[in-house]
Coordinates of C-alpha atoms in Angstrom, one line a residue:
M118 CA -42.3 2.3 3.5
N119 CA -40.9 2.7 0.0
T120 CA -41.1 5.9 -2.1
I121 CA -43.8 4.6 -4.5
T122 CA -46.0 3.5 -1.6
R123 CA -45.6 6.8 0.2
R124 CA -46.5 8.8 -3.0
R125 CA -49.6 6.6 -3.5
L126 CA -50.5 7.1 0.1
L127 CA -50.4 10.9 -0.1
K128 CA -52.4 10.8 -3.3
G129 CA -55.0 8.6 -1.7
L130 CA -55.2 10.8 1.4
A131 CA -55.9 13.9 -0.7
A132 CA -58.8 12.1 -2.4
S133 CA -60.3 10.7 0.7
M134 CA -60.1 14.0 2.6
A135 CA -62.1 16.1 0.2
L136 CA -64.3 17.6 2.9
P137 CA -67.1 17.9 3.9
A138 CA -69.2 16.7 1.0
L139 CA -71.3 13.6 1.4
P140 CA -73.2 13.3 -1.9
L141 CA -76.1 10.9 -2.1
A142 CA -77.7 10.9 -5.6
A143 CA -81.4 11.3 -5.9
R144 CA -81.9 8.8 -8.7
N145 CA -82.0 5.1 -7.9
D146 CA -82.0 3.2 -11.2
K147 CA -79.7 0.4 -10.0
K148 CA -78.5 -1.2 -6.8
L149 CA -75.2 -3.1 -6.4
G150 CA -75.4 -6.6 -5.0
V151 CA -73.4 -7.1 -1.9
A152 CA -72.2 -10.5 -0.5
L153 CA -71.1 -10.5 3.1
L154 CA -68.1 -12.7 3.7
G155 CA -68.1 -13.7 7.4
L156 CA -71.4 -13.9 9.3
G157 CA -70.2 -13.0 12.8
N158 CA -71.5 -10.3 15.2
Y159 CA -70.7 -7.2 13.1
A160 CA -72.2 -8.7 9.9
S161 CA -75.2 -10.1 11.7
N162 CA -76.2 -7.2 14.0
L163 CA -75.0 -4.1 12.0
L164 CA -74.1 -4.6 8.4
A165 CA -77.0 -6.8 7.4
P166 CA -79.6 -4.6 9.1
A167 CA -78.0 -1.5 7.6
L168 CA -78.3 -3.0 4.1
T169 CA -82.0 -3.2 4.5
H170 CA -82.0 0.6 4.4
T171 CA -79.4 1.4 1.7
R172 CA -80.5 3.1 -1.4
H173 CA -77.7 2.1 -3.7
C174 CA -76.7 -1.4 -2.7
E175 CA -78.5 -4.4 -1.2
L176 CA -77.6 -7.7 0.5
R177 CA -77.8 -10.5 -2.1
G178 CA -75.3 -13.1 -1.0
I179 CA -73.4 -14.7 1.8
I180 CA -70.0 -16.4 2.1
T181 CA -69.4 -18.4 5.3
G182 CA -67.4 -21.1 6.9
S183 CA -70.3 -22.0 9.2
P184 CA -73.0 -23.9 7.1
E185 CA -75.3 -24.0 10.1
K186 CA -75.9 -20.3 9.7
I187 CA -77.1 -20.5 6.1
P188 CA -80.8 -21.4 6.6
R189 CA -81.4 -18.6 9.1
W190 CA -79.8 -16.0 6.8
Q191 CA -81.6 -17.2 3.7
K192 CA -85.0 -17.1 5.6
K193 CA -84.4 -13.7 7.1
Y194 CA -83.0 -11.9 4.0
G195 CA -84.4 -14.0 1.1
I196 CA -81.0 -14.9 -0.2
A197 CA -81.2 -17.2 -3.2
D198 CA -79.4 -20.6 -3.2
A199 CA -77.3 -19.5 -6.1
N200 CA -75.9 -16.7 -4.0
V201 CA -74.7 -18.8 -1.0
Y202 CA -71.0 -19.7 -0.9
T203 CA -68.5 -21.3 1.4
Y204 CA -64.9 -20.0 1.7
D205 CA -63.8 -22.8 -0.5
S206 CA -66.3 -22.3 -3.2
M207 CA -66.1 -18.5 -3.5
S208 CA -64.1 -18.6 -6.7
S209 CA -67.5 -19.4 -8.4
L210 CA -68.5 -15.8 -7.7
A211 CA -66.8 -14.9 -10.9
D212 CA -69.7 -16.3 -12.8
N213 CA -72.4 -14.7 -10.7
P214 CA -73.7 -11.3 -12.1
D215 CA -76.0 -10.9 -9.1
I216 CA -73.0 -10.0 -6.9
D217 CA -71.0 -6.8 -7.5
V218 CA -69.2 -6.4 -4.1
V219 CA -67.7 -8.7 -1.5
Y220 CA -67.5 -7.2 2.0
V221 CA -64.9 -9.0 4.1
V222 CA -66.0 -9.1 7.7
T223 CA -63.7 -11.7 9.3
P224 CA -60.8 -11.7 11.8
T225 CA -58.0 -9.4 10.9
A226 CA -55.5 -12.1 10.1
T227 CA -57.8 -13.5 7.4
H228 CA -58.4 -10.2 5.6
R229 CA -55.5 -10.5 3.1
R230 CA -56.5 -14.0 2.0
F231 CA -60.2 -13.3 1.6
A232 CA -59.8 -9.8 0.0
V233 CA -57.3 -11.1 -2.5
N234 CA -59.6 -14.1 -3.3
A235 CA -62.5 -11.7 -3.7
A236 CA -60.6 -9.4 -6.1
Q237 CA -59.6 -12.4 -8.2
T238 CA -63.3 -13.2 -8.8
G239 CA -63.6 -9.7 -10.4
K240 CA -65.8 -8.4 -7.6
H241 CA -65.2 -5.0 -5.9
V242 CA -63.9 -5.4 -2.4
W243 CA -64.9 -3.7 0.9
C244 CA -62.7 -4.8 3.7
E245 CA -63.3 -4.1 7.4
K246 CA -60.8 -2.3 9.5
P247 CA -58.1 -2.9 10.5
M248 CA -57.1 -3.6 6.9
A249 CA -54.6 -6.4 7.6
M250 CA -51.9 -7.6 10.0
D251 CA -49.0 -5.6 8.4
T252 CA -48.3 -3.2 5.6
G253 CA -47.1 -6.0 3.4
E254 CA -50.5 -7.7 3.6
C255 CA -52.2 -4.3 3.0
Q256 CA -50.1 -3.8 -0.2
Q257 CA -51.0 -7.3 -1.4
I258 CA -54.7 -6.4 -1.1
I259 CA -54.2 -3.2 -3.0
D260 CA -52.1 -4.8 -5.7
A261 CA -54.7 -7.6 -6.2
C262 CA -57.5 -5.1 -6.6
E263 CA -55.5 -3.0 -9.0
A264 CA -54.5 -6.1 -11.0
N265 CA -58.1 -7.2 -11.3
R266 CA -59.4 -3.7 -12.0
V267 CA -61.8 -3.6 -9.1
R268 CA -62.4 -0.9 -6.5
L269 CA -61.2 -1.3 -2.9
S270 CA -62.5 0.5 0.2
I271 CA -61.8 0.0 3.9
G272 CA -64.7 0.0 6.4
Y273 CA -63.9 3.3 8.1
R274 CA -67.5 4.3 8.9
M275 CA -66.3 7.4 10.8
L276 CA -64.8 8.8 7.7
H277 CA -68.4 8.9 6.3
E278 CA -69.9 10.3 9.5
P279 CA -70.9 14.0 9.1
N280 CA -69.8 15.4 12.4
T281 CA -66.4 13.8 12.1
R282 CA -66.0 15.2 8.6
R283 CA -67.2 18.6 9.8
F284 CA -64.5 18.8 12.4
A285 CA -61.8 17.5 10.0
G286 CA -62.8 20.4 7.8
Y287 CA -61.8 22.8 10.6
A288 CA -58.2 21.8 10.0
S289 CA -58.2 24.1 6.9
T290 CA -60.9 26.7 7.9
R291 CA -59.5 27.2 11.4
P292 CA -62.6 28.7 13.0
Y293 CA -61.0 28.4 16.5
G294 CA -57.5 29.3 15.4
P295 CA -54.4 27.0 15.0
M296 CA -54.4 23.7 16.8
Q297 CA -52.6 23.5 20.1
S298 CA -53.2 19.9 21.2
L299 CA -55.4 16.9 20.5
Q300 CA -56.9 14.0 22.5
S301 CA -58.1 10.8 20.7
F302 CA -59.3 7.8 22.8
A303 CA -61.2 4.8 21.8
G304 CA -61.9 1.7 23.8
Y305 CA -64.5 -0.3 25.8
A306 CA -64.7 -1.6 29.3
G307 CA -64.5 -5.4 29.9
N308 CA -62.7 -8.2 31.5
G309 CA -61.4 -10.1 28.5
L310 CA -62.6 -13.1 26.5
P311 CA -61.8 -16.8 26.6
A312 CA -58.2 -17.5 25.7
D313 CA -59.2 -19.3 22.4
N314 CA -61.2 -16.3 21.1
W315 CA -59.5 -14.7 18.2
R316 CA -59.5 -11.3 19.9
M317 CA -57.2 -12.7 22.6
R318 CA -54.7 -14.2 20.1
P319 CA -51.9 -11.9 18.7
E320 CA -51.4 -14.0 15.5
M321 CA -55.1 -13.3 14.6
G322 CA -55.0 -9.5 15.2
G323 CA -56.3 -9.6 18.8
G324 CA -55.7 -7.0 21.5
A325 CA -56.7 -3.4 22.0
L326 CA -54.4 -1.6 19.5
Y327 CA -55.6 -3.6 16.5
D328 CA -59.2 -3.7 17.6
M329 CA -60.0 -0.2 18.9
G330 CA -56.7 1.6 18.5
V331 CA -57.3 2.1 14.9
Y332 CA -60.2 4.5 15.7
A333 CA -57.9 6.6 17.9
I334 CA -55.1 6.6 15.3
N335 CA -57.3 7.3 12.3
G336 CA -59.3 9.9 14.3
A337 CA -56.2 11.9 15.1
R338 CA -54.9 11.7 11.5
F339 CA -58.2 12.6 9.9
V340 CA -59.2 15.5 12.2
T341 CA -55.7 17.1 11.8
Q342 CA -55.3 16.0 8.1
R343 CA -51.7 15.5 9.0
E344 CA -49.3 12.6 9.4
P345 CA -47.2 12.1 12.6
V346 CA -43.5 12.1 12.4
S347 CA -42.8 10.0 15.6
V348 CA -44.6 8.1 18.3
T349 CA -44.1 7.1 21.9
A350 CA -46.2 4.5 23.8
T351 CA -46.7 2.4 26.9
F352 CA -48.7 -0.7 27.8
E353 CA -50.9 -0.9 30.9
K354 CA -51.8 -4.2 32.5
S355 CA -54.7 -4.5 35.0
H356 CA -55.6 -8.1 34.1
P357 CA -52.2 -9.8 33.6
D358 CA -53.6 -13.3 34.1
I359 CA -56.1 -12.9 31.3
F360 CA -54.3 -10.7 28.8
R361 CA -51.1 -12.8 28.6
H362 CA -50.4 -12.4 24.9
V363 CA -52.2 -9.3 23.7
D364 CA -52.3 -5.7 24.9
E365 CA -55.3 -4.7 27.0
T366 CA -54.6 -0.9 27.3
T367 CA -52.1 1.0 25.2
L368 CA -51.5 4.7 25.7
F369 CA -49.6 6.5 23.0
S370 CA -48.6 10.0 21.7
L371 CA -48.4 11.0 18.0
D372 CA -46.0 13.9 17.4
F373 CA -47.1 15.8 14.3
G374 CA -44.1 18.1 14.4
D375 CA -44.2 21.9 15.1
G376 CA -45.3 21.3 18.6
L377 CA -48.6 19.5 17.9
I378 CA -48.9 16.3 19.8
A379 CA -51.9 14.0 20.0
D380 CA -52.5 12.3 23.3
C381 CA -54.1 9.0 22.5
G382 CA -55.2 5.7 24.1
T383 CA -57.1 2.5 23.4
S384 CA -58.4 -0.3 25.7
V385 CA -60.6 -3.3 25.9
V386 CA -60.9 -3.0 29.7
R387 CA -61.4 0.7 30.1
G388 CA -64.1 2.8 28.5
F389 CA -62.6 5.4 26.1
N390 CA -64.7 7.3 23.6
R391 CA -63.7 10.9 22.9
L392 CA -61.8 13.2 20.5
K393 CA -61.0 16.8 21.4
V394 CA -59.0 19.4 19.6
T395 CA -57.9 22.4 21.6
C396 CA -57.0 25.5 19.6
D397 CA -55.8 29.1 20.3
D398 CA -59.3 30.5 20.4
G399 CA -61.4 27.5 21.6
W400 CA -62.0 23.8 21.1
Y401 CA -64.2 21.3 19.4
A402 CA -64.9 17.7 20.5
L403 CA -66.7 14.5 19.5
K404 CA -68.1 12.6 22.4
P405 CA -68.8 9.8 21.8
M406 CA -66.4 9.7 18.9
Q407 CA -67.1 6.2 17.5
S408 CA -70.2 4.7 19.0
Y409 CA -72.5 2.7 16.8
S410 CA -75.5 4.6 18.3
G411 CA -74.2 7.9 17.1
V412 CA -71.4 10.5 17.2
A413 CA -72.1 13.9 18.7
G414 CA -70.2 17.1 18.3
R415 CA -69.8 20.2 20.5
T416 CA -67.7 23.3 20.4
S417 CA -66.4 25.8 23.0
D418 CA -69.0 28.4 22.0
D419 CA -71.7 25.8 22.7
R420 CA -72.5 24.9 19.1
R421 CA -73.9 21.4 19.2
F422 CA -74.1 18.8 16.4
P423 CA -76.4 15.8 17.1
A424 CA -75.8 12.3 15.8
I425 CA -77.3 11.4 12.5
R426 CA -80.6 9.5 12.3
G427 CA -80.2 6.0 11.0
M428 CA -77.2 3.7 10.9
Q429 CA -73.6 4.9 10.1
Q430 CA -73.1 1.7 8.1
T431 CA -75.9 2.5 5.8
L432 CA -74.3 5.9 5.0
Q433 CA -70.9 4.2 4.6
M434 CA -72.1 1.5 2.2
D435 CA -74.2 3.9 0.1
N436 CA -71.3 6.2 -0.4
D437 CA -69.0 3.4 -1.3
A438 CA -71.6 2.1 -3.7
L439 CA -71.9 5.5 -5.4
A440 CA -68.1 5.6 -5.8
I441 CA -68.2 2.3 -7.6
M442 CA -71.0 3.5 -9.8
G443 CA -69.1 6.6 -10.7
R444 CA -71.7 8.8 -9.1
G445 CA -69.7 10.1 -6.1
P446 CA -66.1 10.4 -4.8
S447 CA -64.3 7.6 -3.0
L448 CA -64.2 8.9 0.5
V449 CA -61.8 6.3 1.9
S450 CA -58.7 5.3 0.0
P451 CA -57.1 1.9 0.5
E452 CA -54.0 3.7 1.7
E453 CA -55.9 4.9 4.7
G454 CA -55.9 1.3 6.0
L455 CA -52.2 0.8 5.1
R456 CA -51.1 4.0 6.9
D457 CA -52.9 3.1 10.1
I458 CA -51.4 -0.4 10.1
H459 CA -48.0 1.2 9.6
L460 CA -48.6 3.3 12.7
V461 CA -49.8 0.3 14.7
S462 CA -46.5 -1.4 14.1
K463 CA -44.6 1.8 15.1
I464 CA -46.7 2.1 18.3
F465 CA -46.0 -1.5 19.2
A466 CA -42.3 -0.9 18.7
A467 CA -42.3 2.2 20.8
A468 CA -44.2 0.5 23.7
K469 CA -41.9 -2.5 23.7
S470 CA -38.7 -0.4 23.5
G471 CA -39.8 2.5 25.7
K472 CA -38.3 4.8 23.2
Q473 CA -39.5 7.4 20.7
V474 CA -39.9 5.8 17.3
A475 CA -39.7 7.7 14.0
V476 CA -42.6 7.2 11.6

């Protein structure tokens, strides 16, 4: 990672980690128009429903490579014919004042192409995590948005989630003393998918580390507000005949220096969903730490923080909309996505070599 990129990363992290504020303006004189690019499971079952409850943005358009999905979406959400695009016709977005934001919700390997194309239409870009396949692609997305003077945010809903932000604030206030150790695990139980599914193909960003590992990586970074200096990692295989080309379980450690090590893991065959920080005078934990249904917090002195009401995606998109409108801070810098992908590459290198890898 070059010096310029590293400086920009640190600047972006400082902006995104202004904790724990979550401003939502009272006035509602304008909503931003959002077009979802990619109409798969996440867009269909989470983002689109969440957009029916947002105060500062609303679903106005769709961009898809599956024409058969269009009638159902138009009927369900009242999307005008003029706001329906294919991947090949999306350049016409430039002439559509109804659309302010394109939210890229497609397989990871396609993020760079679609995010760059969206930026070139002059629309703001929201890109699902993981940001892209490698840091070079991440930088291309950042550069395209800067060149076209549009805002870019990565879909880290947990960085908008109040309990996650509360515990990240403890890194500076230290209510339980200095940190001693950290656990950050994110994954789900299963037996794999068909071999032709994109999540089973390495060239598309399949496997546990790209899919769920980013939660564990970003959770550890965010709650400590520190960057690791080295990593170690191992692969586990319980379904070798199914997971022939992608990782199914990856266990890794992030060494933050000064003795603080995060014990982390991710899997698509084992259920992981917890983050715990142990300090000199107690502990605090999120369990679950990344569930769609809610994130709950608890401390060693039995303070409990229940999950928010409503959808995390609604909060995320409203905050990102307010940032575009100049009515709130940008809570997630593009460099967050780049840094996590940088660590993904280092974790892969450590697992394959069996050696500690400097970050």
